[in-house]
Amino acid sequence: MAEMIDAEHASRRTTGIEIRRAPYQFSGSFYEACDCLTVCPCWTGGDPDDGHCTGVFAWEIDQGAIDGIDMAGLRAVSVSYHAGFRGDDAKQRVVLFIDEIASQKQSEALVAALTGSLGGPLQELARLMGELLDVQTANIVIRHEGRFSTLSVGRRILVESAATEGPDGRRMTLNNGKLGEVLGSPAEIGESWRFRVGLAAFGMEMDLRGRSAMKGHFSYVHAL
């Protein structure tokens, strides 16, 4: 069963993120999907297709550390909602899931980094944060097999997608996208045949087909 991490600390973040700055250097793979049509306008600097966007961002860490704490082998998933252009005025409502195998120290470090509170390249996440609704642990499973990818977070999140190929059989990619700094570049363009979010308690619940999906590699370095 998922359980909330440091509920009191999380609740204090609901009106904004305090930047305290700490070093980090970690890298791995990202997987992103949302309820917009391919390609999500957040990647290209436009307004969401329906005027609002619910997105799922997954990080799978291969190696690295946050504030001296090893992060290798851990996963984290952010589920966010915002209305209008993804800019200063589109404050996101976020639920953050941390890998159930993470220790308390690892969990706290991941939450700090992925809410932007440690500064560096991830600080944009703090700028966009309107309300951190909850932080939970969960069984996070990410699989990539050729063109096909699957993400599950317990029984509440399920994304299944395939990378899009061009006429020469190579996968289509987007370089230097607007989300490149907080995710990665280039990003493979794909389409989901299942995008299910079951977070009714937070106003985020849907089960859709044929929506945007992107994946690639990230590398974050912040040295004080």
JSON list of C-alpha atoms in Angstrom, two decimals:
[
{"chain": "A", "resi": 1, "resn": "MET", "atom": "CA", "xyz": [0.00, 0.00, 0.00]},
{"chain": "A", "resi": 2, "resn": "ALA", "atom": "CA", "xyz": [1.30, 3.46, -0.88]},
{"chain": "A", "resi": 3, "resn": "GLU", "atom": "CA", "xyz": [2.05, 5.71, 2.02]},
{"chain": "A", "resi": 4, "resn": "MET", "atom": "CA", "xyz": [2.70, 9.42, 2.27]},
{"chain": "A", "resi": 5, "resn": "ILE", "atom": "CA", "xyz": [6.27, 10.59, 2.88]},
{"chain": "A", "resi": 6, "resn": "ASP", "atom": "CA", "xyz": [6.75, 13.34, 5.46]},
{"chain": "A", "resi": 7, "resn": "ALA", "atom": "CA", "xyz": [3.19, 14.63, 5.18]},
{"chain": "A", "resi": 8, "resn": "GLU", "atom": "CA", "xyz": [3.79, 17.67, 7.36]},
{"chain": "A", "resi": 9, "resn": "HIS", "atom": "CA", "xyz": [6.79, 18.75, 5.28]},
{"chain": "A", "resi": 10, "resn": "ALA", "atom": "CA", "xyz": [4.85, 18.23, 2.04]},
{"chain": "A", "resi": 11, "resn": "SER", "atom": "CA", "xyz": [1.90, 20.27, 3.25]},
{"chain": "A", "resi": 12, "resn": "ARG", "atom": "CA", "xyz": [4.19, 23.23, 3.96]},
{"chain": "A", "resi": 13, "resn": "ARG", "atom": "CA", "xyz": [5.11, 23.34, 0.27]},
{"chain": "A", "resi": 14, "resn": "THR", "atom": "CA", "xyz": [1.59, 23.88, -1.04]},
{"chain": "A", "resi": 15, "resn": "THR", "atom": "CA", "xyz": [2.01, 27.63, -1.48]},
{"chain": "A", "resi": 16, "resn": "GLY", "atom": "CA", "xyz": [5.46, 27.61, -3.06]},
{"chain": "A", "resi": 17, "resn": "ILE", "atom": "CA", "xyz": [8.92, 26.07, -3.02]},
{"chain": "A", "resi": 18, "resn": "GLU", "atom": "CA", "xyz": [11.74, 27.38, -0.85]},
{"chain": "A", "resi": 19, "resn": "ILE", "atom": "CA", "xyz": [15.11, 27.21, -2.62]},
{"chain": "A", "resi": 20, "resn": "ARG", "atom": "CA", "xyz": [17.81, 25.93, -0.27]},
{"chain": "A", "resi": 21, "resn": "ARG", "atom": "CA", "xyz": [20.37, 24.75, -2.88]},
{"chain": "A", "resi": 22, "resn": "ALA", "atom": "CA", "xyz": [22.43, 21.58, -2.69]},
{"chain": "A", "resi": 23, "resn": "PRO", "atom": "CA", "xyz": [24.68, 19.79, -5.18]},
{"chain": "A", "resi": 24, "resn": "TYR", "atom": "CA", "xyz": [23.45, 16.96, -7.38]},
{"chain": "A", "resi": 25, "resn": "GLN", "atom": "CA", "xyz": [24.58, 15.01, -10.39]},
{"chain": "A", "resi": 26, "resn": "PHE", "atom": "CA", "xyz": [22.41, 12.17, -11.70]},
{"chain": "A", "resi": 27, "resn": "SER", "atom": "CA", "xyz": [21.42, 10.76, -15.06]},
{"chain": "A", "resi": 28, "resn": "GLY", "atom": "CA", "xyz": [19.17, 8.16, -16.63]},
{"chain": "A", "resi": 29, "resn": "SER", "atom": "CA", "xyz": [16.05, 7.85, -18.80]},
{"chain": "A", "resi": 30, "resn": "PHE", "atom": "CA", "xyz": [12.82, 9.85, -18.83]},
{"chain": "A", "resi": 31, "resn": "TYR", "atom": "CA", "xyz": [9.37, 8.92, -20.07]},
{"chain": "A", "resi": 32, "resn": "GLU", "atom": "CA", "xyz": [6.64, 11.53, -20.43]},
{"chain": "A", "resi": 33, "resn": "ALA", "atom": "CA", "xyz": [3.01, 11.36, -21.51]},
{"chain": "A", "resi": 34, "resn": "CYS", "atom": "CA", "xyz": [-0.03, 13.60, -21.27]},
{"chain": "A", "resi": 35, "resn": "ASP", "atom": "CA", "xyz": [-3.60, 14.08, -22.44]},
{"chain": "A", "resi": 36, "resn": "CYS", "atom": "CA", "xyz": [-2.61, 16.39, -25.32]},
{"chain": "A", "resi": 37, "resn": "LEU", "atom": "CA", "xyz": [-2.38, 15.15, -28.90]},
{"chain": "A", "resi": 38, "resn": "THR", "atom": "CA", "xyz": [1.01, 14.39, -30.46]},
{"chain": "A", "resi": 39, "resn": "VAL", "atom": "CA", "xyz": [3.22, 16.41, -29.92]},
{"chain": "A", "resi": 40, "resn": "CYS", "atom": "CA", "xyz": [2.27, 18.02, -26.59]},
{"chain": "A", "resi": 41, "resn": "PRO", "atom": "CA", "xyz": [2.43, 21.83, -27.09]},
{"chain": "A", "resi": 42, "resn": "CYS", "atom": "CA", "xyz": [4.37, 22.16, -23.81]},
{"chain": "A", "resi": 43, "resn": "TRP", "atom": "CA", "xyz": [7.34, 20.79, -25.78]},
{"chain": "A", "resi": 44, "resn": "THR", "atom": "CA", "xyz": [7.01, 23.44, -28.49]},
{"chain": "A", "resi": 45, "resn": "GLY", "atom": "CA", "xyz": [5.91, 26.46, -26.44]},
{"chain": "A", "resi": 46, "resn": "GLY", "atom": "CA", "xyz": [2.20, 26.50, -27.25]},
{"chain": "A", "resi": 47, "resn": "ASP", "atom": "CA", "xyz": [-1.04, 26.28, -25.30]},
{"chain": "A", "resi": 48, "resn": "PRO", "atom": "CA", "xyz": [-2.40, 22.82, -24.34]},
{"chain": "A", "resi": 49, "resn": "ASP", "atom": "CA", "xyz": [-4.71, 21.30, -26.93]},
{"chain": "A", "resi": 50, "resn": "ASP", "atom": "CA", "xyz": [-7.83, 21.53, -24.72]},
{"chain": "A", "resi": 51, "resn": "GLY", "atom": "CA", "xyz": [-6.69, 24.57, -22.75]},
{"chain": "A", "resi": 52, "resn": "HIS", "atom": "CA", "xyz": [-5.32, 22.40, -19.95]},
{"chain": "A", "resi": 53, "resn": "CYS", "atom": "CA", "xyz": [-2.85, 19.55, -19.61]},
{"chain": "A", "resi": 54, "resn": "THR", "atom": "CA", "xyz": [-2.48, 16.57, -17.29]},
{"chain": "A", "resi": 55, "resn": "GLY", "atom": "CA", "xyz": [0.99, 15.10, -17.63]},
{"chain": "A", "resi": 56, "resn": "VAL", "atom": "CA", "xyz": [2.94, 12.16, -16.23]},
{"chain": "A", "resi": 57, "resn": "PHE", "atom": "CA", "xyz": [6.72, 12.55, -15.96]},
{"chain": "A", "resi": 58, "resn": "ALA", "atom": "CA", "xyz": [8.84, 9.51, -15.03]},
{"chain": "A", "resi": 59, "resn": "TRP", "atom": "CA", "xyz": [12.54, 9.49, -14.18]},
{"chain": "A", "resi": 60, "resn": "GLU", "atom": "CA", "xyz": [14.55, 6.26, -14.09]},
{"chain": "A", "resi": 61, "resn": "ILE", "atom": "CA", "xyz": [17.95, 6.97, -12.53]},
{"chain": "A", "resi": 62, "resn": "ASP", "atom": "CA", "xyz": [20.92, 4.96, -13.75]},
{"chain": "A", "resi": 63, "resn": "GLN", "atom": "CA", "xyz": [23.62, 6.62, -11.68]},
{"chain": "A", "resi": 64, "resn": "GLY", "atom": "CA", "xyz": [24.43, 9.65, -9.57]},
{"chain": "A", "resi": 65, "resn": "ALA", "atom": "CA", "xyz": [23.80, 11.30, -6.24]},
{"chain": "A", "resi": 66, "resn": "ILE", "atom": "CA", "xyz": [21.80, 14.14, -4.69]},
{"chain": "A", "resi": 67, "resn": "ASP", "atom": "CA", "xyz": [23.53, 16.04, -1.89]},
{"chain": "A", "resi": 68, "resn": "GLY", "atom": "CA", "xyz": [25.89, 13.09, -1.49]},
{"chain": "A", "resi": 69, "resn": "ILE", "atom": "CA", "xyz": [23.11, 10.46, -1.32]},
{"chain": "A", "resi": 70, "resn": "ASP", "atom": "CA", "xyz": [23.31, 7.66, -3.92]},
{"chain": "A", "resi": 71, "resn": "MET", "atom": "CA", "xyz": [20.31, 7.52, -6.27]},
{"chain": "A", "resi": 72, "resn": "ALA", "atom": "CA", "xyz": [21.29, 4.68, -8.62]},
{"chain": "A", "resi": 73, "resn": "GLY", "atom": "CA", "xyz": [18.42, 2.35, -9.53]},
{"chain": "A", "resi": 74, "resn": "LEU", "atom": "CA", "xyz": [15.60, 4.55, -8.22]},
{"chain": "A", "resi": 75, "resn": "ARG", "atom": "CA", "xyz": [12.52, 5.84, -10.03]},
{"chain": "A", "resi": 76, "resn": "ALA", "atom": "CA", "xyz": [10.18, 8.76, -9.48]},
{"chain": "A", "resi": 77, "resn": "VAL", "atom": "CA", "xyz": [6.97, 9.93, -11.16]},
{"chain": "A", "resi": 78, "resn": "SER", "atom": "CA", "xyz": [5.34, 13.36, -11.14]},
{"chain": "A", "resi": 79, "resn": "VAL", "atom": "CA", "xyz": [1.69, 13.76, -12.13]},
{"chain": "A", "resi": 80, "resn": "SER", "atom": "CA", "xyz": [0.77, 17.38, -12.80]},
{"chain": "A", "resi": 81, "resn": "TYR", "atom": "CA", "xyz": [-2.13, 19.50, -13.99]},
{"chain": "A", "resi": 82, "resn": "HIS", "atom": "CA", "xyz": [-2.10, 23.05, -15.29]},
{"chain": "A", "resi": 83, "resn": "ALA", "atom": "CA", "xyz": [-4.42, 25.27, -17.31]},
{"chain": "A", "resi": 84, "resn": "GLY", "atom": "CA", "xyz": [-3.25, 27.61, -20.06]},
{"chain": "A", "resi": 85, "resn": "PHE", "atom": "CA", "xyz": [0.26, 28.21, -21.30]},
{"chain": "A", "resi": 86, "resn": "ARG", "atom": "CA", "xyz": [2.96, 26.39, -19.32]},
{"chain": "A", "resi": 87, "resn": "GLY", "atom": "CA", "xyz": [4.65, 29.55, -18.06]},
{"chain": "A", "resi": 88, "resn": "ASP", "atom": "CA", "xyz": [4.85, 31.75, -15.01]},
{"chain": "A", "resi": 89, "resn": "ASP", "atom": "CA", "xyz": [1.06, 31.98, -14.65]},
{"chain": "A", "resi": 90, "resn": "ALA", "atom": "CA", "xyz": [0.28, 28.27, -15.18]},
{"chain": "A", "resi": 91, "resn": "LYS", "atom": "CA", "xyz": [0.98, 27.04, -11.67]},
{"chain": "A", "resi": 92, "resn": "GLN", "atom": "CA", "xyz": [0.96, 23.27, -11.64]},
{"chain": "A", "resi": 93, "resn": "ARG", "atom": "CA", "xyz": [-0.86, 21.05, -9.18]},
{"chain": "A", "resi": 94, "resn": "VAL", "atom": "CA", "xyz": [1.43, 18.09, -8.55]},
{"chain": "A", "resi": 95, "resn": "VAL", "atom": "CA", "xyz": [1.33, 14.62, -6.99]},
{"chain": "A", "resi": 96, "resn": "LEU", "atom": "CA", "xyz": [4.79, 13.09, -6.64]},
{"chain": "A", "resi": 97, "resn": "PHE", "atom": "CA", "xyz": [5.44, 9.34, -6.40]},
{"chain": "A", "resi": 98, "resn": "ILE", "atom": "CA", "xyz": [8.75, 7.99, -5.10]},
{"chain": "A", "resi": 99, "resn": "ASP", "atom": "CA", "xyz": [10.02, 4.44, -5.64]},
{"chain": "A", "resi": 100, "resn": "GLU", "atom": "CA", "xyz": [8.96, 2.19, -2.76]},
{"chain": "A", "resi": 101, "resn": "ILE", "atom": "CA", "xyz": [12.47, 0.75, -2.53]},
{"chain": "A", "resi": 102, "resn": "ALA", "atom": "CA", "xyz": [13.96, 4.15, -1.68]},
{"chain": "A", "resi": 103, "resn": "SER", "atom": "CA", "xyz": [15.16, 4.81, 1.86]},
{"chain": "A", "resi": 104, "resn": "GLN", "atom": "CA", "xyz": [13.83, 7.79, 3.80]},
{"chain": "A", "resi": 105, "resn": "LYS", "atom": "CA", "xyz": [16.97, 9.83, 3.03]},
{"chain": "A", "resi": 106, "resn": "GLN", "atom": "CA", "xyz": [16.79, 8.94, -0.66]},
{"chain": "A", "resi": 107, "resn": "SER", "atom": "CA", "xyz": [13.09, 9.83, -0.76]},
{"chain": "A", "resi": 108, "resn": "GLU", "atom": "CA", "xyz": [13.62, 13.21, 0.86]},
{"chain": "A", "resi": 109, "resn": "ALA", "atom": "CA", "xyz": [16.50, 14.01, -1.50]},
{"chain": "A", "resi": 110, "resn": "LEU", "atom": "CA", "xyz": [14.46, 13.04, -4.58]},
{"chain": "A", "resi": 111, "resn": "VAL", "atom": "CA", "xyz": [11.49, 15.12, -3.46]},
{"chain": "A", "resi": 112, "resn": "ALA", "atom": "CA", "xyz": [13.76, 18.12, -2.90]},
{"chain": "A", "resi": 113, "resn": "ALA", "atom": "CA", "xyz": [15.41, 17.81, -6.31]},
{"chain": "A", "resi": 114, "resn": "LEU", "atom": "CA", "xyz": [12.25, 17.07, -8.31]},
{"chain": "A", "resi": 115, "resn": "THR", "atom": "CA", "xyz": [10.33, 19.98, -6.81]},
{"chain": "A", "resi": 116, "resn": "GLY", "atom": "CA", "xyz": [13.17, 22.30, -7.80]},
{"chain": "A", "resi": 117, "resn": "SER", "atom": "CA", "xyz": [14.10, 23.32, -4.26]},
{"chain": "A", "resi": 118, "resn": "LEU", "atom": "CA", "xyz": [17.81, 22.48, -4.68]},
{"chain": "A", "resi": 119, "resn": "GLY", "atom": "CA", "xyz": [18.32, 24.97, -7.50]},
{"chain": "A", "resi": 120, "resn": "GLY", "atom": "CA", "xyz": [20.29, 24.19, -10.63]},
{"chain": "A", "resi": 121, "resn": "PRO", "atom": "CA", "xyz": [18.70, 22.97, -13.89]},
{"chain": "A", "resi": 122, "resn": "LEU", "atom": "CA", "xyz": [15.67, 21.61, -12.01]},
{"chain": "A", "resi": 123, "resn": "GLN", "atom": "CA", "xyz": [14.83, 24.94, -10.39]},
{"chain": "A", "resi": 124, "resn": "GLU", "atom": "CA", "xyz": [12.29, 25.59, -13.17]},
{"chain": "A", "resi": 125, "resn": "LEU", "atom": "CA", "xyz": [10.08, 22.99, -11.48]},
{"chain": "A", "resi": 126, "resn": "ALA", "atom": "CA", "xyz": [9.92, 25.23, -8.40]},
{"chain": "A", "resi": 127, "resn": "ARG", "atom": "CA", "xyz": [9.01, 28.22, -10.55]},
{"chain": "A", "resi": 128, "resn": "LEU", "atom": "CA", "xyz": [6.11, 26.31, -12.09]},
{"chain": "A", "resi": 129, "resn": "MET", "atom": "CA", "xyz": [4.88, 24.79, -8.84]},
{"chain": "A", "resi": 130, "resn": "GLY", "atom": "CA", "xyz": [1.54, 26.06, -7.67]},
{"chain": "A", "resi": 131, "resn": "GLU", "atom": "CA", "xyz": [0.57, 23.32, -5.22]},
{"chain": "A", "resi": 132, "resn": "LEU", "atom": "CA", "xyz": [2.28, 20.11, -4.16]},
{"chain": "A", "resi": 133, "resn": "LEU", "atom": "CA", "xyz": [-0.81, 18.06, -3.40]},
{"chain": "A", "resi": 134, "resn": "ASP", "atom": "CA", "xyz": [0.84, 14.92, -2.04]},
{"chain": "A", "resi": 135, "resn": "VAL", "atom": "CA", "xyz": [4.01, 12.84, -1.91]},
{"chain": "A", "resi": 136, "resn": "GLN", "atom": "CA", "xyz": [3.58, 9.07, -1.88]},
{"chain": "A", "resi": 137, "resn": "THR", "atom": "CA", "xyz": [5.63, 5.91, -2.20]},
{"chain": "A", "resi": 138, "resn": "ALA", "atom": "CA", "xyz": [4.58, 3.42, -4.85]},
{"chain": "A", "resi": 139, "resn": "ASN", "atom": "CA", "xyz": [5.63, 0.42, -6.90]},
{"chain": "A", "resi": 140, "resn": "ILE", "atom": "CA", "xyz": [6.93, 2.07, -10.07]},
{"chain": "A", "resi": 141, "resn": "VAL", "atom": "CA", "xyz": [7.58, -0.14, -13.11]},
{"chain": "A", "resi": 142, "resn": "ILE", "atom": "CA", "xyz": [9.07, 1.16, -16.38]},
{"chain": "A", "resi": 143, "resn": "ARG", "atom": "CA", "xyz": [9.73, -1.09, -19.38]},
{"chain": "A", "resi": 144, "resn": "HIS", "atom": "CA", "xyz": [11.17, -0.28, -22.79]},
{"chain": "A", "resi": 145, "resn": "GLU", "atom": "CA", "xyz": [11.18, -2.96, -25.48]},
{"chain": "A", "resi": 146, "resn": "GLY", "atom": "CA", "xyz": [12.18, -1.66, -28.88]},
{"chain": "A", "resi": 147, "resn": "ARG", "atom": "CA", "xyz": [9.65, 1.00, -29.92]},
{"chain": "A", "resi": 148, "resn": "PHE", "atom": "CA", "xyz": [7.27, 0.12, -27.09]},
{"chain": "A", "resi": 149, "resn": "SER", "atom": "CA", "xyz": [7.20, 1.54, -23.57]},
{"chain": "A", "resi": 150, "resn": "THR", "atom": "CA", "xyz": [5.08, 0.91, -20.48]},
{"chain": "A", "resi": 151, "resn": "LEU", "atom": "CA", "xyz": [4.85, 2.76, -17.19]},
{"chain": "A", "resi": 152, "resn": "SER", "atom": "CA", "xyz": [2.78, 1.72, -14.19]},
{"chain": "A", "resi": 153, "resn": "VAL", "atom": "CA", "xyz": [2.50, 3.32, -10.76]},
{"chain": "A", "resi": 154, "resn": "GLY", "atom": "CA", "xyz": [0.66, 0.84, -8.58]},
{"chain": "A", "resi": 155, "resn": "ARG", "atom": "CA", "xyz": [-2.86, 0.54, -9.95]},
{"chain": "A", "resi": 156, "resn": "ARG", "atom": "CA", "xyz": [-3.34, 4.27, -10.39]},
{"chain": "A", "resi": 157, "resn": "ILE", "atom": "CA", "xyz": [-1.19, 5.19, -13.39]},
{"chain": "A", "resi": 158, "resn": "LEU", "atom": "CA", "xyz": [-0.78, 3.23, -16.63]},
{"chain": "A", "resi": 159, "resn": "VAL", "atom": "CA", "xyz": [0.87, 4.50, -19.81]},
{"chain": "A", "resi": 160, "resn": "GLU", "atom": "CA", "xyz": [1.52, 2.31, -22.85]},
{"chain": "A", "resi": 161, "resn": "SER", "atom": "CA", "xyz": [2.97, 3.82, -26.01]},
{"chain": "A", "resi": 162, "resn": "ALA", "atom": "CA", "xyz": [5.02, 3.32, -29.14]},
{"chain": "A", "resi": 163, "resn": "ALA", "atom": "CA", "xyz": [7.69, 5.55, -30.65]},
{"chain": "A", "resi": 164, "resn": "THR", "atom": "CA", "xyz": [6.77, 7.07, -34.02]},
{"chain": "A", "resi": 165, "resn": "GLU", "atom": "CA", "xyz": [8.90, 6.11, -37.02]},
{"chain": "A", "resi": 166, "resn": "GLY", "atom": "CA", "xyz": [9.59, 8.15, -40.13]},
{"chain": "A", "resi": 167, "resn": "PRO", "atom": "CA", "xyz": [9.43, 6.86, -43.72]},
{"chain": "A", "resi": 168, "resn": "ASP", "atom": "CA", "xyz": [13.02, 5.57, -43.44]},
{"chain": "A", "resi": 169, "resn": "GLY", "atom": "CA", "xyz": [12.16, 3.50, -40.37]},
{"chain": "A", "resi": 170, "resn": "ARG", "atom": "CA", "xyz": [14.09, 5.70, -37.95]},
{"chain": "A", "resi": 171, "resn": "ARG", "atom": "CA", "xyz": [12.37, 7.10, -34.86]},
{"chain": "A", "resi": 172, "resn": "MET", "atom": "CA", "xyz": [11.23, 10.70, -34.98]},
{"chain": "A", "resi": 173, "resn": "THR", "atom": "CA", "xyz": [12.89, 13.00, -32.46]},
{"chain": "A", "resi": 174, "resn": "LEU", "atom": "CA", "xyz": [12.44, 16.53, -31.16]},
{"chain": "A", "resi": 175, "resn": "ASN", "atom": "CA", "xyz": [15.59, 18.52, -30.45]},
{"chain": "A", "resi": 176, "resn": "ASN", "atom": "CA", "xyz": [15.87, 21.52, -28.12]},
{"chain": "A", "resi": 177, "resn": "GLY", "atom": "CA", "xyz": [12.25, 21.32, -26.98]},
{"chain": "A", "resi": 178, "resn": "LYS", "atom": "CA", "xyz": [10.90, 23.64, -24.29]},
{"chain": "A", "resi": 179, "resn": "LEU", "atom": "CA", "xyz": [10.97, 20.75, -21.79]},
{"chain": "A", "resi": 180, "resn": "GLY", "atom": "CA", "xyz": [14.51, 19.81, -22.75]},
{"chain": "A", "resi": 181, "resn": "GLU", "atom": "CA", "xyz": [16.11, 21.49, -19.74]},
{"chain": "A", "resi": 182, "resn": "VAL", "atom": "CA", "xyz": [14.00, 19.69, -17.15]},
{"chain": "A", "resi": 183, "resn": "LEU", "atom": "CA", "xyz": [13.72, 16.41, -19.06]},
{"chain": "A", "resi": 184, "resn": "GLY", "atom": "CA", "xyz": [16.18, 15.91, -21.88]},
{"chain": "A", "resi": 185, "resn": "SER", "atom": "CA", "xyz": [17.03, 16.43, -25.55]},
{"chain": "A", "resi": 186, "resn": "PRO", "atom": "CA", "xyz": [16.59, 14.91, -28.04]},
{"chain": "A", "resi": 187, "resn": "ALA", "atom": "CA", "xyz": [13.25, 13.34, -27.16]},
{"chain": "A", "resi": 188, "resn": "GLU", "atom": "CA", "xyz": [11.71, 10.50, -29.14]},
{"chain": "A", "resi": 189, "resn": "ILE", "atom": "CA", "xyz": [8.19, 11.31, -30.30]},
{"chain": "A", "resi": 190, "resn": "GLY", "atom": "CA", "xyz": [5.54, 8.69, -29.64]},
{"chain": "A", "resi": 191, "resn": "GLU", "atom": "CA", "xyz": [1.83, 8.04, -29.21]},
{"chain": "A", "resi": 192, "resn": "SER", "atom": "CA", "xyz": [0.07, 6.30, -26.34]},
{"chain": "A", "resi": 193, "resn": "TRP", "atom": "CA", "xyz": [-2.58, 3.66, -26.88]},
{"chain": "A", "resi": 194, "resn": "ARG", "atom": "CA", "xyz": [-3.34, 3.82, -23.15]},
{"chain": "A", "resi": 195, "resn": "PHE", "atom": "CA", "xyz": [-3.08, 6.86, -20.87]},
{"chain": "A", "resi": 196, "resn": "ARG", "atom": "CA", "xyz": [-4.83, 6.17, -17.59]},
{"chain": "A", "resi": 197, "resn": "VAL", "atom": "CA", "xyz": [-4.62, 8.36, -14.49]},
{"chain": "A", "resi": 198, "resn": "GLY", "atom": "CA", "xyz": [-6.69, 7.33, -11.49]},
{"chain": "A", "resi": 199, "resn": "LEU", "atom": "CA", "xyz": [-6.22, 10.15, -8.98]},
{"chain": "A", "resi": 200, "resn": "ALA", "atom": "CA", "xyz": [-9.84, 11.18, -8.45]},
{"chain": "A", "resi": 201, "resn": "ALA", "atom": "CA", "xyz": [-9.09, 12.56, -4.98]},
{"chain": "A", "resi": 202, "resn": "PHE", "atom": "CA", "xyz": [-6.88, 15.20, -6.63]},
{"chain": "A", "resi": 203, "resn": "GLY", "atom": "CA", "xyz": [-9.14, 15.92, -9.60]},
{"chain": "A", "resi": 204, "resn": "MET", "atom": "CA", "xyz": [-7.00, 13.98, -12.07]},
{"chain": "A", "resi": 205, "resn": "GLU", "atom": "CA", "xyz": [-8.82, 10.99, -13.56]},
{"chain": "A", "resi": 206, "resn": "MET", "atom": "CA", "xyz": [-8.91, 9.89, -17.20]},
{"chain": "A", "resi": 207, "resn": "ASP", "atom": "CA", "xyz": [-8.53, 6.91, -19.52]},
{"chain": "A", "resi": 208, "resn": "LEU", "atom": "CA", "xyz": [-7.56, 8.00, -23.03]},
{"chain": "A", "resi": 209, "resn": "ARG", "atom": "CA", "xyz": [-6.08, 6.73, -26.29]},
{"chain": "A", "resi": 210, "resn": "GLY", "atom": "CA", "xyz": [-3.92, 8.27, -29.00]},
{"chain": "A", "resi": 211, "resn": "ARG", "atom": "CA", "xyz": [-2.18, 10.95, -26.94]},
{"chain": "A", "resi": 212, "resn": "SER", "atom": "CA", "xyz": [1.32, 12.38, -26.71]},
{"chain": "A", "resi": 213, "resn": "ALA", "atom": "CA", "xyz": [4.22, 10.31, -25.36]},
{"chain": "A", "resi": 214, "resn": "MET", "atom": "CA", "xyz": [7.92, 11.21, -25.31]},
{"chain": "A", "resi": 215, "resn": "LYS", "atom": "CA", "xyz": [11.06, 9.51, -24.02]},
{"chain": "A", "resi": 216, "resn": "GLY", "atom": "CA", "xyz": [14.79, 10.08, -23.90]},
{"chain": "A", "resi": 217, "resn": "HIS", "atom": "CA", "xyz": [17.72, 10.55, -21.59]},
{"chain": "A", "resi": 218, "resn": "PHE", "atom": "CA", "xyz": [18.41, 13.16, -18.92]},
{"chain": "A", "resi": 219, "resn": "SER", "atom": "CA", "xyz": [21.55, 14.35, -17.18]},
{"chain": "A", "resi": 220, "resn": "TYR", "atom": "CA", "xyz": [21.39, 16.95, -14.40]},
{"chain": "A", "resi": 221, "resn": "VAL", "atom": "CA", "xyz": [24.48, 18.58, -12.91]},
{"chain": "A", "resi": 222, "resn": "HIS", "atom": "CA", "xyz": [24.40, 21.22, -10.17]},
{"chain": "A", "resi": 223, "resn": "ALA", "atom": "CA", "xyz": [27.68, 21.96, -8.42]},
{"chain": "A", "resi": 224, "resn": "LEU", "atom": "CA", "xyz": [27.84, 24.62, -5.75]}
]
